[in-house]
CSV table of C-alpha atoms and ligand atoms in Angstrom, one decimal:
chain,number,residue,atom,x,y,z
A,13,MET,CA,183.9,148.3,84.8
A,14,ALA,CA,186.0,151.3,83.7
A,15,ARG,CA,188.1,152.9,86.3
A,16,ILE,CA,190.2,156.1,86.8
A,17,THR,CA,193.8,155.2,87.4
A,18,ALA,CA,195.4,158.6,87.6
A,19,SER,CA,194.9,162.3,87.2
A,20,VAL,CA,197.3,164.6,85.4
A,21,TYR,CA,197.5,168.4,85.7
A,22,THR,CA,199.4,170.7,83.5
A,23,SER,CA,199.6,174.2,82.0
A,24,HIS,CA,198.9,174.6,78.3
A,25,VAL,CA,201.0,177.6,77.2
A,26,PRO,CA,200.7,177.9,73.4
A,27,ALA,CA,204.4,178.9,73.0
A,28,ILE,CA,205.3,175.4,74.3
A,29,GLY,CA,203.5,174.0,71.3
A,30,ALA,CA,205.4,176.4,69.0
A,31,ALA,CA,208.7,175.4,70.6
A,32,ILE,CA,208.0,171.7,69.9
A,33,ASP,CA,206.7,172.3,66.4
A,34,LEU,CA,209.7,174.6,65.5
A,35,GLY,CA,212.3,172.2,67.0
A,36,LYS,CA,213.4,174.5,69.9
A,37,THR,CA,213.0,172.1,72.8
A,38,LYS,CA,216.8,171.8,73.3
A,39,GLU,CA,217.2,175.6,73.6
A,40,PRO,CA,218.2,176.5,77.2
A,41,TYR,CA,215.0,178.5,77.8
A,42,TRP,CA,212.7,175.7,76.7
A,43,LYS,CA,214.9,172.7,77.9
A,44,LYS,CA,214.1,173.6,81.5
A,45,VAL,CA,210.4,173.3,80.8
A,46,PHE,CA,210.6,170.0,78.9
A,47,ASP,CA,213.0,168.4,81.4
A,48,GLY,CA,210.1,168.8,83.9
A,49,TYR,CA,208.0,166.4,81.8
A,50,GLU,CA,210.7,163.8,81.1
A,51,PHE,CA,209.4,161.6,84.0
A,52,SER,CA,205.8,162.1,82.7
A,53,ARG,CA,206.5,161.0,79.2
A,54,LYS,CA,208.2,157.8,80.4
A,55,TRP,CA,205.4,157.2,82.9
A,56,LEU,CA,202.7,157.6,80.3
A,57,LYS,CA,204.4,155.2,78.0
A,58,GLN,CA,204.6,152.6,80.8
A,59,ASN,CA,201.1,153.3,82.0
A,60,LYS,CA,199.3,153.8,78.8
A,61,PRO,CA,195.6,154.5,79.4
A,62,ASP,CA,192.8,153.2,77.2
A,63,VAL,CA,191.2,156.6,77.2
A,64,ILE,CA,192.1,160.1,78.3
A,65,PHE,CA,189.3,162.3,79.6
A,66,LEU,CA,190.9,165.7,78.9
A,67,VAL,CA,189.4,168.8,80.7
A,68,TYR,CA,190.6,172.0,78.9
A,69,ASN,CA,189.4,175.3,77.7
A,70,ASP,CA,188.7,176.5,74.2
A,71,HIS,CA,190.2,180.0,73.6
A,72,ALA,CA,187.5,181.4,71.2
A,73,THR,CA,188.6,178.8,68.6
A,74,ALA,CA,185.8,176.2,68.4
A,75,PHE,CA,183.4,178.5,70.2
A,76,SER,CA,183.0,182.3,70.1
A,77,LEU,CA,180.8,184.9,71.7
A,78,ASP,CA,178.0,183.5,69.4
A,79,LEU,CA,177.9,180.4,71.6
A,80,ILE,CA,179.4,179.9,75.0
A,81,PRO,CA,178.8,176.4,76.6
A,82,THR,CA,179.8,176.3,80.2
A,83,PHE,CA,180.7,172.5,80.0
A,84,ALA,CA,180.9,170.8,76.6
A,85,ILE,CA,181.7,167.1,76.1
A,86,GLY,CA,183.2,166.0,72.8
A,87,THR,CA,181.2,162.9,71.7
A,88,GLY,CA,182.6,162.8,68.1
A,89,ALA,CA,184.7,160.2,66.5
A,90,GLN,CA,187.5,162.7,65.8
A,91,PHE,CA,188.6,166.2,66.5
A,92,LEU,CA,191.0,168.2,64.3
A,93,PRO,CA,193.8,170.5,65.5
A,94,ALA,CA,192.4,174.1,65.1
A,95,ASP,CA,193.9,176.9,63.0
A,96,GLU,CA,194.7,179.4,65.7
A,97,GLY,CA,196.0,182.1,63.3
A,98,TRP,CA,199.3,180.4,62.2
A,99,GLY,CA,197.6,177.3,60.7
A,100,PRO,CA,196.8,174.2,62.6
A,101,ARG,CA,199.6,172.7,64.7
A,102,PRO,CA,201.3,169.8,62.8
A,103,VAL,CA,200.1,167.2,65.3
A,104,PRO,CA,198.0,164.1,64.9
A,105,LYS,CA,194.2,164.4,64.8
A,106,VAL,CA,192.5,163.5,68.1
A,107,ILE,CA,190.6,160.2,68.0
A,108,GLY,CA,187.5,160.3,70.3
A,109,HIS,CA,185.6,157.6,72.1
A,110,PRO,CA,182.0,158.2,71.2
A,111,GLU,CA,180.6,155.3,73.2
A,112,LEU,CA,182.2,156.2,76.5
A,113,ALA,CA,181.6,159.9,75.9
A,114,ALA,CA,177.9,159.3,75.3
A,115,HIS,CA,177.7,157.2,78.4
A,116,ILE,CA,179.4,159.9,80.5
A,117,ALA,CA,177.0,162.5,79.0
A,118,GLN,CA,174.0,160.3,79.9
A,119,SER,CA,175.2,159.7,83.4
A,120,VAL,CA,176.4,163.2,84.2
A,121,ILE,CA,173.3,164.9,82.8
A,122,GLN,CA,171.2,162.5,84.9
A,123,GLN,CA,173.3,163.6,87.9
A,124,ASP,CA,171.9,167.1,87.1
A,125,PHE,CA,174.9,168.7,85.4
A,126,ASP,CA,173.7,170.2,82.1
A,127,LEU,CA,176.4,169.4,79.6
A,128,THR,CA,176.5,170.6,76.0
A,129,ILE,CA,177.0,167.7,73.6
A,130,VAL,CA,179.4,168.5,70.8
A,131,ASN,CA,179.8,166.1,67.9
A,132,LYS,CA,182.0,168.3,65.8
A,133,MET,CA,184.6,170.8,67.0
A,134,ASP,CA,188.3,171.6,66.4
A,135,VAL,CA,190.6,171.6,69.4
A,136,ASP,CA,193.1,174.3,70.2
A,137,HIS,CA,196.3,174.6,72.2
A,138,GLY,CA,194.3,174.1,75.4
A,139,LEU,CA,194.1,170.4,74.4
A,140,THR,CA,197.0,169.8,72.0
A,141,VAL,CA,199.8,171.3,74.2
A,142,PRO,CA,199.1,169.0,77.2
A,143,LEU,CA,199.1,166.0,74.8
A,144,SER,CA,202.4,167.2,73.3
A,145,LEU,CA,204.0,167.7,76.7
A,146,MET,CA,202.9,164.3,77.9
A,147,CYS,CA,203.4,162.3,74.7
A,148,GLY,CA,206.2,164.0,72.8
A,149,GLU,CA,205.8,164.0,69.0
A,150,PRO,CA,204.2,160.6,68.0
A,151,LYS,CA,202.7,159.9,64.6
A,152,LYS,CA,199.4,159.1,66.5
A,153,TRP,CA,198.3,160.0,70.0
A,154,PRO,CA,198.6,156.9,72.2
A,155,CYS,CA,194.9,156.4,72.8
A,156,PRO,CA,191.4,158.0,72.3
A,157,VAL,CA,190.8,161.3,74.0
A,158,ILE,CA,187.4,162.7,75.2
A,159,PRO,CA,187.7,166.5,75.0
A,160,PHE,CA,185.8,168.3,77.8
A,161,ALA,CA,185.7,172.0,77.3
A,162,VAL,CA,185.0,174.4,80.1
A,163,ASN,CA,184.2,178.1,79.7
A,164,VAL,CA,186.8,180.0,81.6
A,165,VAL,CA,187.1,182.8,79.0
A,166,GLN,CA,183.9,184.7,79.2
A,167,TYR,CA,182.2,185.5,82.5
A,168,PRO,CA,180.2,184.1,84.1
A,169,VAL,CA,182.5,181.1,84.5
A,170,PRO,CA,181.7,178.1,86.7
A,171,SER,CA,182.9,178.1,90.4
A,172,GLY,CA,185.6,175.9,91.7
A,173,ALA,CA,183.0,174.1,93.9
A,174,ARG,CA,180.9,173.4,90.8
A,175,CYS,CA,183.9,172.0,89.0
A,176,PHE,CA,184.9,169.9,92.0
A,177,ALA,CA,181.3,168.4,92.2
A,178,LEU,CA,181.3,167.8,88.5
A,179,GLY,CA,184.5,165.8,88.8
A,180,GLN,CA,182.8,163.5,91.3
A,181,ALA,CA,179.9,163.0,88.9
A,182,ILE,CA,182.4,162.2,86.1
A,183,ARG,CA,184.0,159.6,88.3
A,184,LYS,CA,180.7,157.9,89.0
A,185,ALA,CA,179.9,158.0,85.2
A,186,ILE,CA,183.2,156.4,84.3
A,187,GLU,CA,182.9,153.7,87.0
A,188,SER,CA,179.5,152.7,85.7
A,189,TYR,CA,180.7,152.1,82.2
A,190,ASP,CA,180.5,148.4,81.5
A,191,GLU,CA,183.9,147.7,80.0
A,192,PRO,CA,187.2,147.3,81.9
A,193,LEU,CA,188.8,150.5,80.5
A,194,ASN,CA,191.8,152.2,82.2
A,195,VAL,CA,190.9,155.9,82.1
A,196,GLN,CA,193.0,158.9,83.0
A,197,ILE,CA,191.5,162.3,83.7
A,198,TRP,CA,193.6,165.4,82.9
A,199,GLY,CA,193.0,168.9,84.2
A,200,THR,CA,194.8,171.6,82.2
A,201,GLY,CA,195.3,175.3,82.0
A,202,GLY,CA,196.8,177.7,84.6
A,203,MET,CA,198.9,178.4,86.5
A,204,SER,CA,199.2,182.2,87.3
A,205,HIS,CA,199.1,184.4,84.3
A,206,GLN,CA,197.5,187.6,83.0
A,207,LEU,CA,197.7,188.3,79.3
A,208,GLN,CA,196.3,191.8,79.1
A,209,GLY,CA,195.6,195.0,81.0
A,210,ALA,CA,197.7,196.9,83.6
A,211,ARG,CA,198.9,193.7,85.3
A,212,ALA,CA,199.9,191.8,82.1
A,213,GLY,CA,202.8,189.5,82.8
A,214,LEU,CA,201.7,188.8,86.4
A,215,ILE,CA,203.2,185.6,88.0
A,216,ASN,CA,202.6,184.6,91.6
A,217,ALA,CA,204.9,181.5,92.3
A,218,ASP,CA,204.1,181.4,96.0
A,219,TRP,CA,200.4,181.3,95.4
A,220,ASP,CA,200.8,178.7,92.6
A,221,ASN,CA,202.8,176.4,94.9
A,222,ALA,CA,200.3,176.8,97.7
A,223,PHE,CA,197.6,175.9,95.1
A,224,LEU,CA,199.5,172.7,94.3
A,225,ASP,CA,199.9,171.8,98.0
A,226,ARG,CA,196.2,172.4,98.6
A,227,LEU,CA,195.1,170.6,95.5
A,228,ILE,CA,196.9,167.5,96.7
A,229,ALA,CA,196.0,167.7,100.4
A,230,ASP,CA,192.7,169.5,100.8
A,231,PRO,CA,191.0,170.0,97.5
A,232,LYS,CA,187.5,170.3,99.1
A,233,LYS,CA,188.5,173.4,101.0
A,234,LEU,CA,190.4,174.7,97.9
A,235,SER,CA,187.3,174.2,95.8
A,236,LYS,CA,185.5,176.9,97.9
A,237,MET,CA,188.0,179.6,96.9
A,238,PRO,CA,186.0,182.4,95.2
A,239,HIS,CA,186.8,183.6,91.6
A,240,ILE,CA,188.0,186.9,92.9
A,241,GLU,CA,190.9,185.3,94.7
A,242,TYR,CA,192.1,183.5,91.5
A,243,VAL,CA,191.9,186.8,89.6
A,244,ARG,CA,193.6,188.9,92.3
A,245,GLU,CA,196.3,186.4,93.1
A,246,ALA,CA,196.9,184.5,89.9
A,247,GLY,CA,195.8,187.0,87.3
A,248,SER,CA,192.9,187.1,84.9
A,249,GLU,CA,193.9,183.9,83.2
A,250,GLY,CA,194.7,182.2,86.4
A,251,ILE,CA,191.0,181.3,86.6
A,252,GLU,CA,191.8,178.5,84.2
A,253,LEU,CA,192.9,176.6,87.3
A,254,VAL,CA,189.3,175.8,88.3
A,255,MET,CA,189.5,173.1,85.6
A,256,TRP,CA,192.1,171.2,87.8
A,257,LEU,CA,189.4,170.8,90.4
A,258,ILE,CA,187.3,168.7,87.9
A,259,ALA,CA,190.2,166.2,87.6
A,260,ARG,CA,190.9,166.3,91.4
A,261,GLY,CA,187.2,165.7,92.2
A,262,ALA,CA,187.2,162.5,90.1
A,263,MET,CA,189.9,160.9,92.4
A,264,SER,CA,188.7,158.1,94.7
A,265,ASP,CA,189.7,159.8,98.0
A,266,ILE,CA,186.9,162.3,97.4
A,267,ALA,CA,184.5,159.4,97.6
A,268,GLY,CA,186.0,158.0,100.8
A,269,GLY,CA,188.9,156.0,99.3
A,270,PRO,CA,192.6,156.4,100.2
A,271,ALA,CA,194.6,159.5,99.3
A,272,PRO,CA,196.2,159.4,95.9
A,273,LYS,CA,200.0,159.0,95.5
A,274,VAL,CA,201.9,162.0,94.2
A,275,LEU,CA,204.0,160.5,91.4
A,276,HIS,CA,205.4,163.7,90.0
A,277,ARG,CA,205.4,167.5,90.8
A,278,PHE,CA,207.0,170.2,88.7
A,279,PHE,CA,206.9,174.0,88.7
A,280,HIS,CA,208.8,176.4,86.5
A,281,VAL,CA,208.9,180.1,85.6
A,282,PRO,CA,209.2,181.4,83.0
A,283,ALA,CA,207.4,179.9,80.0
A,284,SER,CA,206.0,182.7,77.8
A,285,ASN,CA,203.7,184.7,80.1
A,286,THR,CA,202.7,181.8,82.3
A,287,ALA,CA,203.9,179.8,85.3
A,288,VAL,CA,204.1,176.1,84.4
A,289,GLY,CA,202.7,173.7,87.0
A,290,HIS,CA,202.4,170.0,86.6
A,291,LEU,CA,201.3,167.1,88.8
A,292,ILE,CA,200.6,163.4,88.4
A,293,LEU,CA,198.4,161.7,91.0
A,294,GLU,CA,197.9,158.0,91.0
A,295,ASN,CA,194.6,156.6,92.3
A,296,MET,CA,195.2,154.1,95.0
A,297,VAL,CA,191.9,152.3,94.5
A,298,ARG,CA,192.1,149.8,91.7
B,329,DHB,C1,199.6,182.1,77.1
B,329,DHB,C2,199.0,181.2,78.1
B,329,DHB,C3,197.7,180.7,77.8
B,329,DHB,O1,197.1,179.9,78.7
B,329,DHB,C4,197.0,181.1,76.7
B,329,DHB,O2,195.8,180.5,76.5
B,329,DHB,C5,197.6,181.9,75.8
B,329,DHB,C6,198.9,182.5,76.0
B,329,DHB,C7,200.9,182.6,77.3
B,329,DHB,O3,201.6,182.4,78.4
B,329,DHB,O4,201.5,183.4,76.5
B,330,FE,FE1,194.9,179.4,78.1
């Protein structure tokens, strides 16, 4: 059977992608960000998964106001980096895993979560920047990736509780796949940031760090936090953090297993307009 070996959480700031693509990672401003991922890049090389299930949000790139799926699973064989206005990022195309993705769609929909199935879409910084942060600049990404897009851009967006329950359904789906695959689940986006309006530039480091503490130690209670608290405390784009609850809900302790091991924790401000947060949690059930 397939199993989830670890969950990874990270912000997806687009300027991080630009810093990599333009060779600026050694500049003092950016070095502090990339140093926080040095452990993670080594760890991923040594603990290469067979598949990454990558929870992210599309920023009106593949989808638009014409079509707003709440939860969309990428079942295609490949996904191209999107043109976000400056041309597509010069990163490898993303190879999917149609068989596992179709199995997860079947299982999760039968567990009463109505996913949208997407066979063709481009992927924006929400997906490519986490891959770049964790993998560096390889010619090919290290393994197939199943993109899982969550609407956190246009209200109504799903609640933290819904995301947490969905993570549990995804774990069951993966664990019922009849092949011994090592699967990682990544939750991306966040942390505090607001890109527009009177509070543009808002960062709330205390709140972000408390979110990391609670995500590790008491995610069930954290999942009950209402949207308004994310928006008030972490800014309008802080709502991206509900996606981290999908990855956290997929860990074994939520189904009665032992607590995950915190392998790495990093927090840094500033990076563009966003607080960068990052965690790696290892599943202790094998
Ligand atoms: C920034 C952060 C985001 O999450 C995003 O989608 C766009 C911009 C920023 O910090 O500039
Ligand atoms: Fe974003």
